Amino acid sequence: MLTQPDSLLKYIEDASGLRLPDGHFIDGGFRAPRAGRSMQSEDPGRGEAFADFARGDADDVADAVASSRRAFNAVWRRTPPAERGRILARTADLIRRNTERLAIAECLDSGKPIAEARGDVSGAARTFEYYAGACDKLEGHVFPLPSEYVGYSQFEPVGVTAHIIPWNFPISTAARGMAPALAAGCTVVAKPAEQTPFTALLLAELLVEAGLPAGVCNVVTGTGIEVGAPLVAHTGIDHVTFTGSVATGTSVMHACAENVTRSVMELGGKSPVVVLNDCDFDSTLSNVAGAIFEHAGQICSAGSRLVIEAGIHDRFVEALGKKASSISLGHGLRSPGMGPVNSALQRDKIIGFLDRARERGAEFVCGGHASTDPETGKGYFVEPTIVADRPADDELVQEEIFGPVLTVQKADDAEHALHLANCTRFGLVAGVFTGNFSRAHQLARDIDAGQVYINEYFAGGVEVPFGGNKQSGFGREKGLEGLKSYCKVKSIAARIG
């Protein structure tokens, strides 16, 4: 087991010891892509490729869907719920036992610091553990009909489910979709992002090791055009869970509409962190920094807008700027304060936002430039950045940047803060920081978001339903609501007298 920092650093130069798969996972094992093609995964901390993986196409997708359909009809839907739960529980245990391998792969693939990657692996294990306990708790209802009738409902698995997994939280997002789908009795075909293919493949392997029958979980790797598009458009798919941008999500919804395929969409965010004068200053400062600089701001629910009441504004922004400027940059395996962004493309997109803001006369509290790993001069880094007060119609307020960029909006009072919090087309999450419990819940009631955190950003866990309003999407993941996403309700009524 690799535990010492020095033992991790060798993987920066040579990841072969991780034994990363180079094939799709179909029908219970790894197999080469039909066309025999491969592509490379890049370590964003160095800006260099570190491993090859399979480049699939529509033929590989067809094989995976057929495998999942066979497994659904013949095996998994007929497996007793308690046995499904035992398999998921064993998977949670195997994830924990393989934490280091999974975390190092996640770190190299996504760039995030190793501590964050370990946290994601732990969260994935907890997700399987949670849904393991829910498998045999899916209960229907009895309807109050007249005495000569009996009526009841039951939950049934929706069927073969497709999962489009993003590059920012590969193992976390894979787990929060796969685990409830499997718990409900569905089968899975997953397509991880081409930037971060490995932990989804390793997770499928662990599921089979835990006793999951062949074909119940398949993973096909490759590009969005060559694998993702044919997967969501496949007539053999009964449900699509998608996490990604609004633009791509819109295309996925069009494909789902053609086949009347159910879907859950977790799209973009521009989440406000509302800070009022009476907040706990130090605690709030740490939370605001964590909300935007964790994983270099590449989080759908990142707190990317600071909506702060005027009375505390100057002192808070000054302190936050000092805190952000002290964050160290570096390769994820060196345990920096903040790692790289995922790719050169993502770095350039973020810098484009910042350059345009300068042209509009924006004031930068700190940061605002591209950077590299100070030890190697390599990698795709962006400085932790805070941009001073911007109007509600500014691009930095309205558009999802998906990087370590915090935009400040000054509020006259709590009512004005509410108006600013709701000023975008997004509605994923929001944070509220105040010592007034009544005011906190009033704001939580009136902010248009799928989830609101009070006095701790990212509070909660797998037990708490997650999803967006407005252009942040629809449907819910996590919690028992997430389990219901993979069920269909059948009602039965009979005359008995």
CSV table of C-alpha atoms in Angstrom, one decimal:
chain,number,residue,atom,x,y,z
A,1,MET,CA,0.0,0.0,0.0
A,2,LEU,CA,1.4,3.4,-1.0
A,3,THR,CA,1.1,5.9,1.8
A,4,GLN,CA,4.3,8.0,2.1
A,5,PRO,CA,4.5,11.2,0.0
A,6,ASP,CA,7.9,10.2,-1.4
A,7,SER,CA,6.5,6.9,-2.7
A,8,LEU,CA,3.8,8.8,-4.6
A,9,LEU,CA,6.2,11.1,-6.5
A,10,LYS,CA,7.5,8.3,-8.7
A,11,TYR,CA,4.0,8.2,-10.3
A,12,ILE,CA,4.6,11.7,-11.7
A,13,GLU,CA,7.1,10.3,-14.1
A,14,ASP,CA,6.0,6.7,-14.4
A,15,ALA,CA,2.4,5.5,-13.8
A,16,SER,CA,2.9,2.0,-15.0
A,17,GLY,CA,2.9,0.6,-11.5
A,18,LEU,CA,-0.8,1.5,-11.2
A,19,ARG,CA,-1.6,-1.2,-13.8
A,20,LEU,CA,-4.2,1.0,-15.5
A,21,PRO,CA,-6.5,-0.7,-18.0
A,22,ASP,CA,-6.2,0.0,-21.7
A,23,GLY,CA,-9.5,-1.6,-22.8
A,24,HIS,CA,-13.2,-1.1,-22.4
A,25,PHE,CA,-15.0,-3.0,-19.6
A,26,ILE,CA,-17.7,-5.1,-21.3
A,27,ASP,CA,-19.4,-8.2,-20.2
A,28,GLY,CA,-17.4,-8.6,-17.0
A,29,GLY,CA,-13.9,-8.0,-18.3
A,30,PHE,CA,-11.6,-5.7,-20.2
A,31,ARG,CA,-11.6,-6.0,-24.0
A,32,ALA,CA,-9.9,-4.2,-26.8
A,33,PRO,CA,-11.9,-1.7,-28.8
A,34,ARG,CA,-13.5,-3.1,-32.0
A,35,ALA,CA,-11.5,-0.7,-34.2
A,36,GLY,CA,-8.2,-1.3,-32.3
A,37,ARG,CA,-7.7,2.4,-31.6
A,38,SER,CA,-6.3,4.1,-28.5
A,39,MET,CA,-5.8,7.6,-27.2
A,40,GLN,CA,-3.7,9.1,-24.4
A,41,SER,CA,-4.7,10.6,-21.0
A,42,GLU,CA,-2.8,13.7,-20.0
A,43,ASP,CA,-1.5,14.6,-16.5
A,44,PRO,CA,-2.5,18.3,-16.3
A,45,GLY,CA,0.1,18.8,-13.5
A,46,ARG,CA,2.8,18.3,-16.1
A,47,GLY,CA,0.9,18.8,-19.4
A,48,GLU,CA,2.1,15.5,-20.6
A,49,ALA,CA,0.5,12.1,-21.5
A,50,PHE,CA,1.0,9.4,-18.9
A,51,ALA,CA,-1.2,6.4,-20.1
A,52,ASP,CA,-3.0,5.0,-23.1
A,53,PHE,CA,-6.7,3.9,-23.1
A,54,ALA,CA,-9.2,2.6,-25.5
A,55,ARG,CA,-10.8,4.9,-28.1
A,56,GLY,CA,-14.2,3.4,-28.7
A,57,ASP,CA,-16.9,4.0,-31.2
A,58,ALA,CA,-20.6,3.1,-31.9
A,59,ASP,CA,-19.8,-0.6,-32.4
A,60,ASP,CA,-18.3,-0.7,-28.9
A,61,VAL,CA,-21.3,1.1,-27.5
A,62,ALA,CA,-23.7,-1.4,-29.2
A,63,ASP,CA,-21.8,-4.3,-27.6
A,64,ALA,CA,-22.0,-2.7,-24.2
A,65,VAL,CA,-25.7,-1.9,-24.5
A,66,ALA,CA,-26.5,-5.4,-25.7
A,67,SER,CA,-24.5,-6.8,-22.8
A,68,SER,CA,-26.4,-4.7,-20.3
A,69,ARG,CA,-29.7,-5.6,-21.8
A,70,ARG,CA,-29.0,-9.3,-21.5
A,71,ALA,CA,-27.9,-8.9,-18.0
A,72,PHE,CA,-30.9,-6.8,-17.1
A,73,ASN,CA,-33.5,-9.2,-18.5
A,74,ALA,CA,-31.8,-12.4,-17.4
A,75,VAL,CA,-30.1,-11.7,-14.1
A,76,TRP,CA,-30.0,-8.3,-12.4
A,77,ARG,CA,-33.7,-7.4,-12.3
A,78,ARG,CA,-34.4,-10.8,-10.9
A,79,THR,CA,-31.6,-10.6,-8.2
A,80,PRO,CA,-33.2,-10.3,-4.7
A,81,PRO,CA,-32.8,-6.7,-3.4
A,82,ALA,CA,-30.9,-8.0,-0.3
A,83,GLU,CA,-28.4,-9.7,-2.5
A,84,ARG,CA,-27.9,-6.5,-4.6
A,85,GLY,CA,-27.3,-4.7,-1.3
A,86,ARG,CA,-24.6,-7.2,-0.3
A,87,ILE,CA,-22.8,-6.8,-3.6
A,88,LEU,CA,-22.8,-3.0,-3.2
A,89,ALA,CA,-21.6,-3.2,0.4
A,90,ARG,CA,-18.7,-5.4,-0.7
A,91,THR,CA,-18.0,-2.9,-3.4
A,92,ALA,CA,-17.8,-0.1,-0.8
A,93,ASP,CA,-15.3,-2.2,1.2
A,94,LEU,CA,-13.2,-2.9,-1.9
A,95,ILE,CA,-13.1,0.8,-2.8
A,96,ARG,CA,-11.8,1.6,0.7
A,97,ARG,CA,-9.2,-1.1,0.4
A,98,ASN,CA,-8.0,0.3,-3.0
A,99,THR,CA,-8.0,3.9,-1.9
A,100,GLU,CA,-4.4,4.7,-2.8
A,101,ARG,CA,-4.5,3.2,-6.3
A,102,LEU,CA,-7.8,4.9,-7.1
A,103,ALA,CA,-6.7,8.3,-5.6
A,104,ILE,CA,-3.4,8.3,-7.5
A,105,ALA,CA,-5.1,7.5,-10.8
A,106,GLU,CA,-7.7,10.2,-10.1
A,107,CYS,CA,-5.0,12.7,-9.2
A,108,LEU,CA,-3.0,12.0,-12.4
A,109,ASP,CA,-6.1,12.1,-14.6
A,110,SER,CA,-7.8,15.2,-13.2
A,111,GLY,CA,-4.9,17.1,-11.6
A,112,LYS,CA,-6.6,17.6,-8.2
A,113,PRO,CA,-4.4,17.4,-5.0
A,114,ILE,CA,-4.0,13.9,-3.6
A,115,ALA,CA,-5.9,14.8,-0.4
A,116,GLU,CA,-8.9,15.9,-2.5
A,117,ALA,CA,-8.7,12.7,-4.6
A,118,ARG,CA,-8.6,10.5,-1.4
A,119,GLY,CA,-11.7,12.4,-0.2
A,120,ASP,CA,-13.5,11.6,-3.5
A,121,VAL,CA,-12.6,7.9,-3.2
A,122,SER,CA,-13.9,7.9,0.4
A,123,GLY,CA,-17.1,9.6,-0.8
A,124,ALA,CA,-17.5,7.0,-3.5
A,125,ALA,CA,-17.3,4.2,-1.0
A,126,ARG,CA,-19.8,5.9,1.2
A,127,THR,CA,-22.2,6.3,-1.7
A,128,PHE,CA,-22.1,2.5,-2.4
A,129,GLU,CA,-22.5,1.9,1.3
A,130,TYR,CA,-25.5,4.2,1.5
A,131,TYR,CA,-27.3,2.6,-1.5
A,132,ALA,CA,-26.4,-0.9,-0.3
A,133,GLY,CA,-28.7,-0.2,2.6
A,134,ALA,CA,-31.5,1.1,0.4
A,135,CYS,CA,-31.8,-1.8,-2.0
A,136,ASP,CA,-34.5,-3.6,0.1
A,137,LYS,CA,-36.2,-0.4,1.3
A,138,LEU,CA,-38.0,0.4,-2.0
A,139,GLU,CA,-41.6,0.1,-0.9
A,140,GLY,CA,-44.8,0.9,-2.8
A,141,HIS,CA,-48.1,2.2,-1.4
A,142,VAL,CA,-51.6,0.9,-0.8
A,143,PHE,CA,-54.4,3.1,-2.1
A,144,PRO,CA,-57.5,3.9,-0.1
A,145,LEU,CA,-60.1,2.5,-2.6
A,146,PRO,CA,-63.7,1.4,-1.8
A,147,SER,CA,-63.9,-1.9,0.0
A,148,GLU,CA,-64.6,-4.0,-3.1
A,149,TYR,CA,-61.3,-3.0,-4.6
A,150,VAL,CA,-57.6,-3.3,-3.7
A,151,GLY,CA,-55.0,-1.0,-5.2
A,152,TYR,CA,-51.3,-0.8,-4.7
A,153,SER,CA,-48.1,0.4,-6.4
A,154,GLN,CA,-44.6,-1.0,-6.7
A,155,PHE,CA,-41.3,0.3,-7.9
A,156,GLU,CA,-39.6,-1.3,-10.8
A,157,PRO,CA,-36.2,-0.7,-12.3
A,158,VAL,CA,-36.3,1.5,-15.4
A,159,GLY,CA,-33.9,-0.7,-17.3
A,160,VAL,CA,-30.6,0.0,-19.0
A,161,THR,CA,-29.1,3.3,-17.9
A,162,ALA,CA,-26.5,5.4,-19.6
A,163,HIS,CA,-24.2,7.6,-17.5
A,164,ILE,CA,-22.1,10.4,-19.0
A,165,ILE,CA,-19.4,11.2,-16.4
A,166,PRO,CA,-17.6,14.6,-16.3
A,167,TRP,CA,-13.9,15.1,-15.9
A,168,ASN,CA,-14.0,17.2,-12.8
A,169,PHE,CA,-15.2,14.5,-10.3
A,170,PRO,CA,-14.8,11.2,-12.2
A,171,ILE,CA,-15.1,8.6,-9.4
A,172,SER,CA,-17.6,10.7,-7.3
A,173,THR,CA,-20.0,11.3,-10.2
A,174,ALA,CA,-19.6,7.7,-11.4
A,175,ALA,CA,-20.5,6.4,-8.0
A,176,ARG,CA,-23.5,8.7,-7.4
A,177,GLY,CA,-25.0,7.5,-10.7
A,178,MET,CA,-24.0,3.8,-10.8
A,179,ALA,CA,-24.8,3.0,-7.1
A,180,PRO,CA,-28.5,4.0,-7.1
A,181,ALA,CA,-29.0,2.6,-10.6
A,182,LEU,CA,-27.7,-0.8,-9.5
A,183,ALA,CA,-29.5,-0.6,-6.2
A,184,ALA,CA,-32.8,-0.1,-8.1
A,185,GLY,CA,-32.1,-3.2,-10.2
A,186,CYS,CA,-31.0,-1.3,-13.4
A,187,THR,CA,-27.9,-2.1,-15.4
A,188,VAL,CA,-25.3,0.5,-16.4
A,189,VAL,CA,-23.4,1.6,-19.4
A,190,ALA,CA,-21.0,4.4,-18.4
A,191,LYS,CA,-19.0,6.7,-20.6
A,192,PRO,CA,-16.3,8.6,-18.6
A,193,ALA,CA,-14.9,11.8,-19.9
A,194,GLU,CA,-12.0,11.3,-22.3
A,195,GLN,CA,-9.8,13.4,-20.1
A,196,THR,CA,-10.4,11.1,-17.0
A,197,PRO,CA,-11.2,7.6,-18.1
A,198,PHE,CA,-9.5,5.4,-15.5
A,199,THR,CA,-11.4,5.4,-12.2
A,200,ALA,CA,-14.7,4.4,-13.9
A,201,LEU,CA,-13.0,1.4,-15.4
A,202,LEU,CA,-11.4,0.5,-12.1
A,203,LEU,CA,-14.7,0.9,-10.4
A,204,ALA,CA,-16.4,-1.5,-12.8
A,205,GLU,CA,-13.6,-4.0,-12.1
A,206,LEU,CA,-14.1,-3.8,-8.4
A,207,LEU,CA,-17.9,-4.3,-8.8
A,208,VAL,CA,-17.3,-7.6,-10.6
A,209,GLU,CA,-14.8,-8.6,-7.9
A,210,ALA,CA,-17.5,-7.8,-5.3
A,211,GLY,CA,-19.9,-10.3,-7.1
A,212,LEU,CA,-21.7,-8.2,-9.7
A,213,PRO,CA,-22.8,-10.4,-12.6
A,214,ALA,CA,-21.1,-9.9,-16.0
A,215,GLY,CA,-22.8,-7.3,-18.1
A,216,VAL,CA,-24.6,-5.4,-15.3
A,217,CYS,CA,-22.0,-2.6,-15.4
A,218,ASN,CA,-20.1,-1.8,-18.7
A,219,VAL,CA,-17.8,1.1,-19.3
A,220,VAL,CA,-16.9,2.4,-22.8
A,221,THR,CA,-14.1,5.0,-23.2
A,222,GLY,CA,-13.5,7.5,-25.9
A,223,THR,CA,-14.6,10.9,-27.1
A,224,GLY,CA,-18.0,12.5,-26.7
A,225,ILE,CA,-18.6,12.5,-30.4
A,226,GLU,CA,-17.6,8.9,-31.0
A,227,VAL,CA,-18.9,7.2,-27.8
A,228,GLY,CA,-21.1,9.7,-25.9
A,229,ALA,CA,-23.4,10.7,-28.7
A,230,PRO,CA,-24.2,7.1,-30.0
A,231,LEU,CA,-24.7,6.0,-26.4
A,232,VAL,CA,-27.4,8.6,-25.4
A,233,ALA,CA,-29.0,8.1,-28.9
A,234,HIS,CA,-29.1,4.3,-28.6
A,235,THR,CA,-32.6,2.9,-28.8
A,236,GLY,CA,-31.7,0.3,-26.2
A,237,ILE,CA,-31.1,2.9,-23.5
A,238,ASP,CA,-34.0,3.5,-21.1
A,239,HIS,CA,-32.5,6.4,-19.0
A,240,VAL,CA,-29.7,8.9,-19.3
A,241,THR,CA,-27.9,10.6,-16.4
A,242,PHE,CA,-25.8,13.4,-17.7
A,243,THR,CA,-23.4,15.8,-15.9
A,244,GLY,CA,-21.8,18.5,-17.9
A,245,SER,CA,-22.3,21.9,-19.6
A,246,VAL,CA,-25.6,23.4,-20.6
A,247,ALA,CA,-24.6,23.3,-24.3
A,248,THR,CA,-23.8,19.6,-24.3
A,249,GLY,CA,-26.7,18.8,-22.0
A,250,THR,CA,-29.1,20.5,-24.5
A,251,SER,CA,-27.7,18.2,-27.3
A,252,VAL,CA,-28.2,15.2,-25.0
A,253,MET,CA,-31.8,16.2,-24.3
A,254,HIS,CA,-32.5,16.4,-28.1
A,255,ALA,CA,-31.1,12.9,-28.5
A,256,CYS,CA,-33.2,11.6,-25.6
A,257,ALA,CA,-36.3,13.3,-27.0
A,258,GLU,CA,-36.0,11.3,-30.3
A,259,ASN,CA,-36.4,8.0,-28.4
A,260,VAL,CA,-38.5,9.5,-25.5
A,261,THR,CA,-35.8,8.5,-23.1
A,262,ARG,CA,-35.9,9.6,-19.5
A,263,SER,CA,-33.1,11.7,-18.2
A,264,VAL,CA,-31.6,13.5,-15.3
A,265,MET,CA,-29.6,16.6,-16.2
A,266,GLU,CA,-27.0,18.2,-13.8
A,267,LEU,CA,-25.7,21.1,-15.8
A,268,GLY,CA,-23.8,24.4,-15.1
A,269,GLY,CA,-23.8,26.7,-12.1
A,270,LYS,CA,-22.9,30.2,-11.1
A,271,SER,CA,-23.6,29.7,-7.4
A,272,PRO,CA,-23.7,32.7,-5.0
A,273,VAL,CA,-22.2,32.8,-1.5
A,274,VAL,CA,-24.3,35.3,0.4
A,275,VAL,CA,-22.2,36.8,3.3
A,276,LEU,CA,-24.0,39.2,5.7
A,277,ASN,CA,-22.5,41.6,8.2
A,278,ASP,CA,-23.2,39.4,11.2
A,279,CYS,CA,-21.4,36.2,9.9
A,280,ASP,CA,-18.7,34.4,11.8
A,281,PHE,CA,-15.8,36.2,10.1
A,282,ASP,CA,-13.0,33.6,10.3
A,283,SER,CA,-15.2,30.6,9.6
A,284,THR,CA,-16.9,32.3,6.7
A,285,LEU,CA,-13.5,33.4,5.2
A,286,SER,CA,-12.3,29.8,5.1
A,287,ASN,CA,-15.6,28.6,3.6
A,288,VAL,CA,-15.6,31.2,0.9
A,289,ALA,CA,-12.0,30.3,-0.1
A,290,GLY,CA,-12.8,26.6,-0.1
A,291,ALA,CA,-16.0,27.1,-2.1
A,292,ILE,CA,-14.1,28.5,-5.1
A,293,PHE,CA,-10.5,27.2,-4.8
A,294,GLU,CA,-11.1,23.5,-4.1
A,295,HIS,CA,-10.1,21.6,-7.2
A,296,ALA,CA,-9.1,24.9,-8.8
A,297,GLY,CA,-12.8,26.0,-9.0
A,298,GLN,CA,-13.7,23.2,-11.4
A,299,ILE,CA,-16.9,22.2,-9.5
A,300,CYS,CA,-20.4,22.7,-10.9
A,301,SER,CA,-21.5,23.8,-7.4
A,302,ALA,CA,-18.4,26.0,-6.7
A,303,GLY,CA,-19.2,29.3,-4.9
A,304,SER,CA,-18.1,31.4,-7.8
A,305,ARG,CA,-19.9,34.6,-6.8
A,306,LEU,CA,-19.3,36.4,-3.4
A,307,VAL,CA,-22.5,38.4,-2.7
A,308,ILE,CA,-21.4,40.4,0.4
A,309,GLU,CA,-23.2,43.0,2.5
A,310,ALA,CA,-21.6,46.4,2.4
A,311,GLY,CA,-20.8,46.7,6.1
A,312,ILE,CA,-18.3,43.9,6.0
A,313,HIS,CA,-17.2,44.1,2.4
A,314,ASP,CA,-13.9,46.0,2.5
A,315,ARG,CA,-12.4,44.1,5.5
A,316,PHE,CA,-13.6,40.7,4.2
A,317,VAL,CA,-12.4,41.1,0.6
A,318,GLU,CA,-9.0,42.3,1.8
A,319,ALA,CA,-8.5,39.3,4.1
A,320,LEU,CA,-9.8,36.9,1.4
A,321,GLY,CA,-7.3,38.3,-1.1
A,322,LYS,CA,-4.4,37.7,1.3
A,323,LYS,CA,-5.7,34.1,1.9
A,324,ALA,CA,-6.0,33.4,-1.8
A,325,SER,CA,-2.5,34.8,-2.6
A,326,SER,CA,-1.0,32.5,0.0
A,327,ILE,CA,-2.3,29.3,-1.7
A,328,SER,CA,0.5,27.2,-3.1
A,329,LEU,CA,0.3,25.8,-6.6
A,330,GLY,CA,1.8,22.5,-7.7
A,331,HIS,CA,1.4,18.9,-9.0
A,332,GLY,CA,-1.4,17.1,-7.2
A,333,LEU,CA,0.9,14.3,-5.9
A,334,ARG,CA,3.0,17.0,-4.1
A,335,SER,CA,0.0,18.0,-2.0
A,336,PRO,CA,-0.2,21.6,-3.0
A,337,GLY,CA,-2.8,24.1,-1.8
A,338,MET,CA,-4.3,24.0,-5.3
A,339,GLY,CA,-3.6,21.9,-8.3
A,340,PRO,CA,-3.8,22.6,-12.1
A,341,VAL,CA,-6.9,23.1,-14.2
A,342,ASN,CA,-7.7,20.1,-16.3
A,343,SER,CA,-6.3,21.0,-19.7
A,344,ALA,CA,-4.6,23.6,-21.8
A,345,LEU,CA,-8.0,24.3,-23.4
A,346,GLN,CA,-9.6,24.9,-20.0
A,347,ARG,CA,-6.7,27.1,-18.9
A,348,ASP,CA,-7.0,29.2,-22.1
A,349,LYS,CA,-10.8,29.5,-21.7
A,350,ILE,CA,-10.4,30.8,-18.1
A,351,ILE,CA,-7.7,33.3,-19.1
A,352,GLY,CA,-10.0,34.5,-21.9
A,353,PHE,CA,-12.6,35.5,-19.4
A,354,LEU,CA,-10.0,37.3,-17.3
A,355,ASP,CA,-8.4,39.1,-20.3
A,356,ARG,CA,-11.8,40.3,-21.4
A,357,ALA,CA,-12.6,41.5,-17.9
A,358,ARG,CA,-9.4,43.6,-17.9
A,359,GLU,CA,-10.5,45.2,-21.2
A,360,ARG,CA,-13.7,46.2,-19.5
A,361,GLY,CA,-11.7,47.8,-16.6
A,362,ALA,CA,-12.2,45.1,-14.0
A,363,GLU,CA,-10.1,45.5,-10.8
A,364,PHE,CA,-8.3,42.3,-9.7
A,365,VAL,CA,-7.9,41.8,-5.9
A,366,CYS,CA,-5.4,39.0,-6.6
A,367,GLY,CA,-4.3,36.6,-9.3
A,368,GLY,CA,-5.6,36.8,-12.8
A,369,HIS,CA,-2.8,35.1,-14.8
A,370,ALA,CA,-1.9,31.6,-16.1
A,371,SER,CA,0.9,29.9,-14.2
A,372,THR,CA,2.9,26.6,-14.0
A,373,ASP,CA,4.2,24.2,-11.4
A,374,PRO,CA,7.0,26.2,-9.7
A,375,GLU,CA,9.1,23.0,-9.3
A,376,THR,CA,9.0,22.0,-13.0
A,377,GLY,CA,7.7,25.0,-15.0
A,378,LYS,CA,5.1,22.6,-16.5
A,379,GLY,CA,1.4,22.1,-16.3
A,380,TYR,CA,-1.9,24.0,-16.7
A,381,PHE,CA,-2.3,26.4,-13.8
A,382,VAL,CA,-4.3,29.5,-13.1
A,383,GLU,CA,-3.6,31.7,-10.1
A,384,PRO,CA,-6.3,31.9,-7.4
A,385,THR,CA,-8.2,35.0,-8.6
A,386,ILE,CA,-10.6,37.4,-7.1
A,387,VAL,CA,-12.2,40.2,-9.2
A,388,ALA,CA,-13.6,43.2,-7.3
A,389,ASP,CA,-17.2,44.4,-7.5
A,390,ARG,CA,-18.8,43.7,-10.8
A,391,PRO,CA,-22.3,44.7,-12.0
A,392,ALA,CA,-25.0,42.1,-12.3
A,393,ASP,CA,-24.9,42.0,-16.1
A,394,ASP,CA,-21.1,41.5,-16.3
A,395,GLU,CA,-19.8,38.4,-18.0
A,396,LEU,CA,-18.0,37.3,-14.9
A,397,VAL,CA,-21.2,37.3,-13.0
A,398,GLN,CA,-23.4,35.7,-15.6
A,399,GLU,CA,-21.2,33.0,-17.2
A,400,GLU,CA,-19.8,29.8,-15.7
A,401,ILE,CA,-16.0,30.1,-15.9
A,402,PHE,CA,-15.2,26.7,-14.3
A,403,GLY,CA,-11.9,27.8,-12.8
A,404,PRO,CA,-10.4,29.4,-9.6
A,405,VAL,CA,-12.1,32.8,-10.2
A,406,LEU,CA,-14.3,34.5,-7.6
A,407,THR,CA,-16.4,37.5,-8.7
A,408,VAL,CA,-17.5,39.9,-5.9
A,409,GLN,CA,-20.9,41.6,-5.9
A,410,LYS,CA,-21.5,44.2,-3.1
A,411,ALA,CA,-25.0,44.2,-1.6
A,412,ASP,CA,-26.6,47.1,0.3
A,413,ASP,CA,-28.5,44.8,2.6
A,414,ALA,CA,-30.0,41.3,2.9
A,415,GLU,CA,-32.9,42.1,0.5
A,416,HIS,CA,-30.4,43.4,-2.1
A,417,ALA,CA,-28.3,40.3,-1.6
A,418,LEU,CA,-31.3,38.1,-2.4
A,419,HIS,CA,-31.8,40.0,-5.6
A,420,LEU,CA,-28.2,39.6,-6.6
A,421,ALA,CA,-28.1,35.9,-5.6
A,422,ASN,CA,-31.0,35.3,-8.1
A,423,CYS,CA,-29.7,37.4,-10.9
A,424,THR,CA,-28.4,34.6,-13.2
A,425,ARG,CA,-30.0,31.9,-15.3
A,426,PHE,CA,-28.4,29.2,-13.1
A,427,GLY,CA,-29.8,27.7,-9.9
A,428,LEU,CA,-27.7,24.9,-8.7
A,429,VAL,CA,-26.6,25.7,-5.2
A,430,ALA,CA,-26.1,28.7,-2.9
A,431,GLY,CA,-24.4,29.5,0.4
A,432,VAL,CA,-25.7,31.7,3.2
A,433,PHE,CA,-23.5,33.0,6.0
A,434,THR,CA,-25.1,34.9,8.9
A,435,GLY,CA,-25.6,34.7,12.6
A,436,ASN,CA,-29.3,35.3,12.3
A,437,PHE,CA,-30.9,31.9,12.0
A,438,SER,CA,-34.3,33.3,11.0
A,439,ARG,CA,-32.8,35.4,8.2
A,440,ALA,CA,-30.7,32.4,7.0
A,441,HIS,CA,-33.8,30.4,6.5
A,442,GLN,CA,-35.7,33.2,4.9
A,443,LEU,CA,-32.9,33.5,2.3
A,444,ALA,CA,-32.8,29.7,1.9
A,445,ARG,CA,-36.5,29.8,1.2
A,446,ASP,CA,-36.3,32.6,-1.4
A,447,ILE,CA,-33.0,31.8,-3.2
A,448,ASP,CA,-33.8,29.9,-6.4
A,449,ALA,CA,-31.4,26.9,-6.1
A,450,GLY,CA,-31.7,23.2,-5.8
A,451,GLN,CA,-29.6,23.1,-2.6
A,452,VAL,CA,-28.7,25.8,-0.1
A,453,TYR,CA,-25.9,25.6,2.4
A,454,ILE,CA,-26.1,27.6,5.7
A,455,ASN,CA,-22.9,28.5,7.5
A,456,GLU,CA,-20.9,25.7,5.8
A,457,TYR,CA,-20.4,25.4,2.1
A,458,PHE,CA,-20.6,21.9,0.7
A,459,ALA,CA,-22.5,20.8,3.9
A,460,GLY,CA,-24.3,17.5,3.8
A,461,GLY,CA,-23.4,14.3,2.0
A,462,VAL,CA,-24.8,11.4,-0.1
A,463,GLU,CA,-27.9,11.5,2.1
A,464,VAL,CA,-28.9,15.0,0.8
A,465,PRO,CA,-30.6,15.2,-2.7
A,466,PHE,CA,-28.6,17.3,-5.2
A,467,GLY,CA,-29.6,18.9,-8.5
A,468,GLY,CA,-30.4,22.2,-10.1
A,469,ASN,CA,-33.2,24.6,-11.1
A,470,LYS,CA,-33.4,26.9,-14.2
A,471,GLN,CA,-30.6,26.2,-16.6
A,472,SER,CA,-28.7,24.2,-14.0
A,473,GLY,CA,-30.8,21.2,-15.0
A,474,PHE,CA,-33.5,19.0,-13.6
A,475,GLY,CA,-33.9,15.8,-11.6
A,476,ARG,CA,-32.1,14.9,-8.4
A,477,GLU,CA,-29.2,12.7,-7.5
A,478,LYS,CA,-28.1,11.5,-4.1
A,479,GLY,CA,-30.4,10.6,-1.3
A,480,LEU,CA,-33.5,8.5,-1.8
A,481,GLU,CA,-34.6,11.0,-4.4
A,482,GLY,CA,-31.6,9.8,-6.5
A,483,LEU,CA,-32.7,6.2,-6.1
A,484,LYS,CA,-36.2,7.0,-7.4
A,485,SER,CA,-34.7,8.5,-10.5
A,486,TYR,CA,-33.9,4.9,-11.6
A,487,CYS,CA,-37.4,3.5,-10.8
A,488,LYS,CA,-40.7,3.5,-12.6
A,489,VAL,CA,-43.9,3.2,-10.6
A,490,LYS,CA,-46.5,0.5,-11.5
A,491,SER,CA,-50.0,0.8,-10.1
A,492,ILE,CA,-52.2,-2.2,-9.8
A,493,ALA,CA,-55.9,-2.2,-9.0
A,494,ALA,CA,-58.3,-5.2,-8.7
A,495,ARG,CA,-61.9,-5.8,-8.0
A,496,ILE,CA,-62.1,-8.3,-5.2
A,497,GLY,CA,-65.8,-8.2,-4.2
